[in-house]
Amino acid sequence: QVQLVESGGGLVQAGGSLRLSCEASGGILTSYNMGWFRQAPGKEREFVAAISWAGITTDYSDSVQGRFTISRDNAKNTVYLQMNSLKPEDTAVYYCGGYQYAYRDHQLQQRYDCWGQGTQVTVSS
């Protein structure tokens, strides 16, 4: 099973940008549809964005649509989340996850077979 490691989190002012990376090892990333979730303190983990295994289809939550972009470079075994126009409410631990087979139900955590350890994003006002 593939192992996932997120990086790129940090502290940024409102209106700023960050790019998160999720690097896979121990497997072939092209076998996996990928998603980003986030969890703020005291809240449940929520769906942020997803991308199909070939990178053809992407989906976003309403709260990040138009500000975040998910992409992937299968040659580098890496998935990215470009986050622009960040808001304080984007503060959370961000997790990447992957699942195999059909690209569906990507907004559901139980669909995912593997997860990274998370990276903290803090947006100051």
mmCIF file with all atom_site columns, C-alpha atoms in Angstrom, residues 25-116:
data_model
loop_
_atom_site.group_PDB
_atom_site.id
_atom_site.type_symbol
_atom_site.label_atom_id
_atom_site.label_alt_id
_atom_site.label_comp_id
_atom_site.label_asym_id
_atom_site.label_entity_id
_atom_site.label_seq_id
_atom_site.pdbx_PDB_ins_code
_atom_site.Cartn_x
_atom_site.Cartn_y
_atom_site.Cartn_z
_atom_site.occupancy
_atom_site.B_iso_or_equiv
_atom_site.pdbx_formal_charge
_atom_site.auth_seq_id
_atom_site.auth_comp_id
_atom_site.auth_asym_id
_atom_site.auth_atom_id
_atom_site.pdbx_PDB_model_num
ATOM 1  C CA . SER A 1 25  ? 6.088   6.086  -1.827  1.00 0.00 ? 25  SER A CA 1
ATOM 2  C CA . GLY A 1 26  ? 5.803   2.333  -1.836  1.00 0.00 ? 26  GLY A CA 1
ATOM 3  C CA . GLY A 1 27  ? 3.336   2.260  -4.690  1.00 0.00 ? 27  GLY A CA 1
ATOM 4  C CA . ILE A 1 28  ? 2.274   3.681  -8.012  1.00 0.00 ? 28  ILE A CA 1
ATOM 5  C CA . LEU A 1 29  ? 0.336   6.895  -7.615  1.00 0.00 ? 29  LEU A CA 1
ATOM 6  C CA . THR A 1 30  ? -1.398  6.433  -10.955 1.00 0.00 ? 30  THR A CA 1
ATOM 7  C CA . SER A 1 31  ? -3.376  3.650  -9.305  1.00 0.00 ? 31  SER A CA 1
ATOM 8  C CA . TYR A 1 32  ? -4.980  6.145  -6.941  1.00 0.00 ? 32  TYR A CA 1
ATOM 9  C CA . ASN A 1 33  ? -7.539  8.867  -7.101  1.00 0.00 ? 33  ASN A CA 1
ATOM 10 C CA . MET A 1 34  ? -6.427  11.502 -4.611  1.00 0.00 ? 34  MET A CA 1
ATOM 11 C CA . GLY A 1 35  ? -8.089  13.940 -2.272  1.00 0.00 ? 35  GLY A CA 1
ATOM 12 C CA . TRP A 1 36  ? -7.352  16.629 0.262   1.00 0.00 ? 36  TRP A CA 1
ATOM 13 C CA . PHE A 1 37  ? -9.274  16.953 3.523   1.00 0.00 ? 37  PHE A CA 1
ATOM 14 C CA . ARG A 1 38  ? -8.837  19.291 6.453   1.00 0.00 ? 38  ARG A CA 1
ATOM 15 C CA . GLN A 1 39  ? -9.671  19.301 10.142  1.00 0.00 ? 39  GLN A CA 1
ATOM 16 C CA . ALA A 1 40  ? -9.917  22.425 12.244  1.00 0.00 ? 40  ALA A CA 1
ATOM 17 C CA . PRO A 1 41  ? -9.750  22.283 16.069  1.00 0.00 ? 41  PRO A CA 1
ATOM 18 C CA . GLY A 1 42  ? -13.004 20.993 17.498  1.00 0.00 ? 42  GLY A CA 1
ATOM 19 C CA . LYS A 1 43  ? -14.442 20.192 14.091  1.00 0.00 ? 43  LYS A CA 1
ATOM 20 C CA . GLU A 1 44  ? -14.837 17.092 11.986  1.00 0.00 ? 44  GLU A CA 1
ATOM 21 C CA . ARG A 1 45  ? -12.554 16.366 9.065   1.00 0.00 ? 45  ARG A CA 1
ATOM 22 C CA . GLU A 1 46  ? -14.031 17.820 5.881   1.00 0.00 ? 46  GLU A CA 1
ATOM 23 C CA . PHE A 1 47  ? -13.523 17.339 2.184   1.00 0.00 ? 47  PHE A CA 1
ATOM 24 C CA . VAL A 1 48  ? -11.546 20.018 0.349   1.00 0.00 ? 48  VAL A CA 1
ATOM 25 C CA . ALA A 1 49  ? -10.652 18.770 -3.147  1.00 0.00 ? 49  ALA A CA 1
ATOM 26 C CA . ALA A 1 50  ? -10.165 15.619 -5.200  1.00 0.00 ? 50  ALA A CA 1
ATOM 27 C CA . ILE A 1 51  ? -8.559  14.611 -8.472  1.00 0.00 ? 51  ILE A CA 1
ATOM 28 C CA . SER A 1 52  ? -8.975  11.497 -10.574 1.00 0.00 ? 52  SER A CA 1
ATOM 29 C CA . TRP A 1 53  ? -6.036  9.161  -11.163 1.00 0.00 ? 53  TRP A CA 1
ATOM 30 C CA . ALA A 1 54  ? -5.252  10.625 -14.601 1.00 0.00 ? 54  ALA A CA 1
ATOM 31 C CA . GLY A 1 55  ? -5.795  14.204 -13.482 1.00 0.00 ? 55  GLY A CA 1
ATOM 32 C CA . ILE A 1 56  ? -8.700  14.700 -15.875 1.00 0.00 ? 56  ILE A CA 1
ATOM 33 C CA . THR A 1 57  ? -11.419 15.347 -13.310 1.00 0.00 ? 57  THR A CA 1
ATOM 34 C CA . THR A 1 58  ? -11.271 17.586 -10.255 1.00 0.00 ? 58  THR A CA 1
ATOM 35 C CA . ASP A 1 59  ? -13.826 18.514 -7.602  1.00 0.00 ? 59  ASP A CA 1
ATOM 36 C CA . TYR A 1 60  ? -13.880 21.081 -4.835  1.00 0.00 ? 60  TYR A CA 1
ATOM 37 C CA . SER A 1 61  ? -15.909 21.942 -1.811  1.00 0.00 ? 61  SER A CA 1
ATOM 38 C CA . ASP A 1 62  ? -17.971 25.108 -2.096  1.00 0.00 ? 62  ASP A CA 1
ATOM 39 C CA . SER A 1 63  ? -15.829 26.808 0.538   1.00 0.00 ? 63  SER A CA 1
ATOM 40 C CA . VAL A 1 64  ? -12.628 26.596 -1.544  1.00 0.00 ? 64  VAL A CA 1
ATOM 41 C CA . GLN A 1 65  ? -13.982 26.636 -5.099  1.00 0.00 ? 65  GLN A CA 1
ATOM 42 C CA . GLY A 1 66  ? -12.211 29.325 -7.099  1.00 0.00 ? 66  GLY A CA 1
ATOM 43 C CA . ARG A 1 67  ? -9.423  29.761 -4.527  1.00 0.00 ? 67  ARG A CA 1
ATOM 44 C CA . PHE A 1 68  ? -7.780  26.313 -4.338  1.00 0.00 ? 68  PHE A CA 1
ATOM 45 C CA . THR A 1 69  ? -6.452  24.170 -7.166  1.00 0.00 ? 69  THR A CA 1
ATOM 46 C CA . ILE A 1 70  ? -5.622  20.482 -6.936  1.00 0.00 ? 70  ILE A CA 1
ATOM 47 C CA . SER A 1 71  ? -3.168  18.982 -9.396  1.00 0.00 ? 71  SER A CA 1
ATOM 48 C CA . ARG A 1 72  ? -0.886  15.989 -9.733  1.00 0.00 ? 72  ARG A CA 1
ATOM 49 C CA . ASP A 1 73  ? 2.387   14.996 -11.325 1.00 0.00 ? 73  ASP A CA 1
ATOM 50 C CA . ASN A 1 74  ? 2.331   11.238 -11.612 1.00 0.00 ? 74  ASN A CA 1
ATOM 51 C CA . ALA A 1 75  ? 5.924   11.147 -12.850 1.00 0.00 ? 75  ALA A CA 1
ATOM 52 C CA . LYS A 1 76  ? 6.927   12.652 -9.497  1.00 0.00 ? 76  LYS A CA 1
ATOM 53 C CA . ASN A 1 77  ? 4.396   10.620 -7.510  1.00 0.00 ? 77  ASN A CA 1
ATOM 54 C CA . THR A 1 78  ? 3.109   13.873 -6.051  1.00 0.00 ? 78  THR A CA 1
ATOM 55 C CA . VAL A 1 79  ? -0.225  15.637 -5.644  1.00 0.00 ? 79  VAL A CA 1
ATOM 56 C CA . TYR A 1 80  ? -0.457  19.361 -4.967  1.00 0.00 ? 80  TYR A CA 1
ATOM 57 C CA . LEU A 1 81  ? -2.942  21.763 -3.443  1.00 0.00 ? 81  LEU A CA 1
ATOM 58 C CA . GLN A 1 82  ? -2.388  25.370 -4.436  1.00 0.00 ? 82  GLN A CA 1
ATOM 59 C CA . MET A 1 83  ? -4.201  27.605 -1.970  1.00 0.00 ? 83  MET A CA 1
ATOM 60 C CA . ASN A 1 84  ? -4.742  31.268 -2.844  1.00 0.00 ? 84  ASN A CA 1
ATOM 61 C CA . SER A 1 85  ? -6.655  34.075 -1.149  1.00 0.00 ? 85  SER A CA 1
ATOM 62 C CA . LEU A 1 86  ? -6.385  32.264 2.150   1.00 0.00 ? 86  LEU A CA 1
ATOM 63 C CA . LYS A 1 87  ? -8.771  33.136 4.944   1.00 0.00 ? 87  LYS A CA 1
ATOM 64 C CA . PRO A 1 88  ? -8.505  32.594 8.710   1.00 0.00 ? 88  PRO A CA 1
ATOM 65 C CA . GLU A 1 89  ? -11.243 29.967 8.416   1.00 0.00 ? 89  GLU A CA 1
ATOM 66 C CA . ASP A 1 90  ? -8.898  27.900 6.228   1.00 0.00 ? 90  ASP A CA 1
ATOM 67 C CA . THR A 1 91  ? -6.784  27.244 9.331   1.00 0.00 ? 91  THR A CA 1
ATOM 68 C CA . ALA A 1 92  ? -6.638  23.477 9.851   1.00 0.00 ? 92  ALA A CA 1
ATOM 69 C CA . VAL A 1 93  ? -4.533  20.371 9.575   1.00 0.00 ? 93  VAL A CA 1
ATOM 70 C CA . TYR A 1 94  ? -4.597  19.301 5.933   1.00 0.00 ? 94  TYR A CA 1
ATOM 71 C CA . TYR A 1 95  ? -4.507  15.624 5.008   1.00 0.00 ? 95  TYR A CA 1
ATOM 72 C CA . CYS A 1 96  ? -4.102  13.926 1.674   1.00 0.00 ? 96  CYS A CA 1
ATOM 73 C CA . GLY A 1 97  ? -5.673  10.574 0.987   1.00 0.00 ? 97  GLY A CA 1
ATOM 74 C CA . GLY A 1 98  ? -5.911  8.078  -1.836  1.00 0.00 ? 98  GLY A CA 1
ATOM 75 C CA . TYR A 1 99  ? -8.246  5.383  -3.061  1.00 0.00 ? 99  TYR A CA 1
ATOM 76 C CA . GLN A 1 100 ? -8.287  3.005  -5.983  1.00 0.00 ? 100 GLN A CA 1
ATOM 77 C CA . TYR A 1 101 ? -10.738 2.062  -8.739  1.00 0.00 ? 101 TYR A CA 1
ATOM 78 C CA . ALA A 1 102 ? -13.664 4.217  -9.802  1.00 0.00 ? 102 ALA A CA 1
ATOM 79 C CA . TYR A 1 103 ? -13.546 7.968  -9.200  1.00 0.00 ? 103 TYR A CA 1
ATOM 80 C CA . ARG A 1 104 ? -16.656 8.434  -7.108  1.00 0.00 ? 104 ARG A CA 1
ATOM 81 C CA . ASP A 1 105 ? -17.736 9.364  -3.578  1.00 0.00 ? 105 ASP A CA 1
ATOM 82 C CA . HIS A 1 106 ? -14.465 11.255 -3.208  1.00 0.00 ? 106 HIS A CA 1
ATOM 83 C CA . GLN A 1 107 ? -15.999 13.539 -0.589  1.00 0.00 ? 107 GLN A CA 1
ATOM 84 C CA . LEU A 1 108 ? -16.422 10.585 1.798   1.00 0.00 ? 108 LEU A CA 1
ATOM 85 C CA . GLN A 1 109 ? -13.526 9.754  4.133   1.00 0.00 ? 109 GLN A CA 1
ATOM 86 C CA . GLN A 1 110 ? -14.417 6.072  4.210   1.00 0.00 ? 110 GLN A CA 1
ATOM 87 C CA . ARG A 1 111 ? -13.733 5.865  0.471   1.00 0.00 ? 111 ARG A CA 1
ATOM 88 C CA . TYR A 1 112 ? -10.014 6.377  1.076   1.00 0.00 ? 112 TYR A CA 1
ATOM 89 C CA . ASP A 1 113 ? -7.555  3.528  1.587   1.00 0.00 ? 113 ASP A CA 1
ATOM 90 C CA . CYS A 1 114 ? -4.550  5.491  2.760   1.00 0.00 ? 114 CYS A CA 1
ATOM 91 C CA . TRP A 1 115 ? -3.784  8.790  4.471   1.00 0.00 ? 115 TRP A CA 1
ATOM 92 C CA . GLY A 1 116 ? -0.847  11.008 5.212   1.00 0.00 ? 116 GLY A CA 1
#
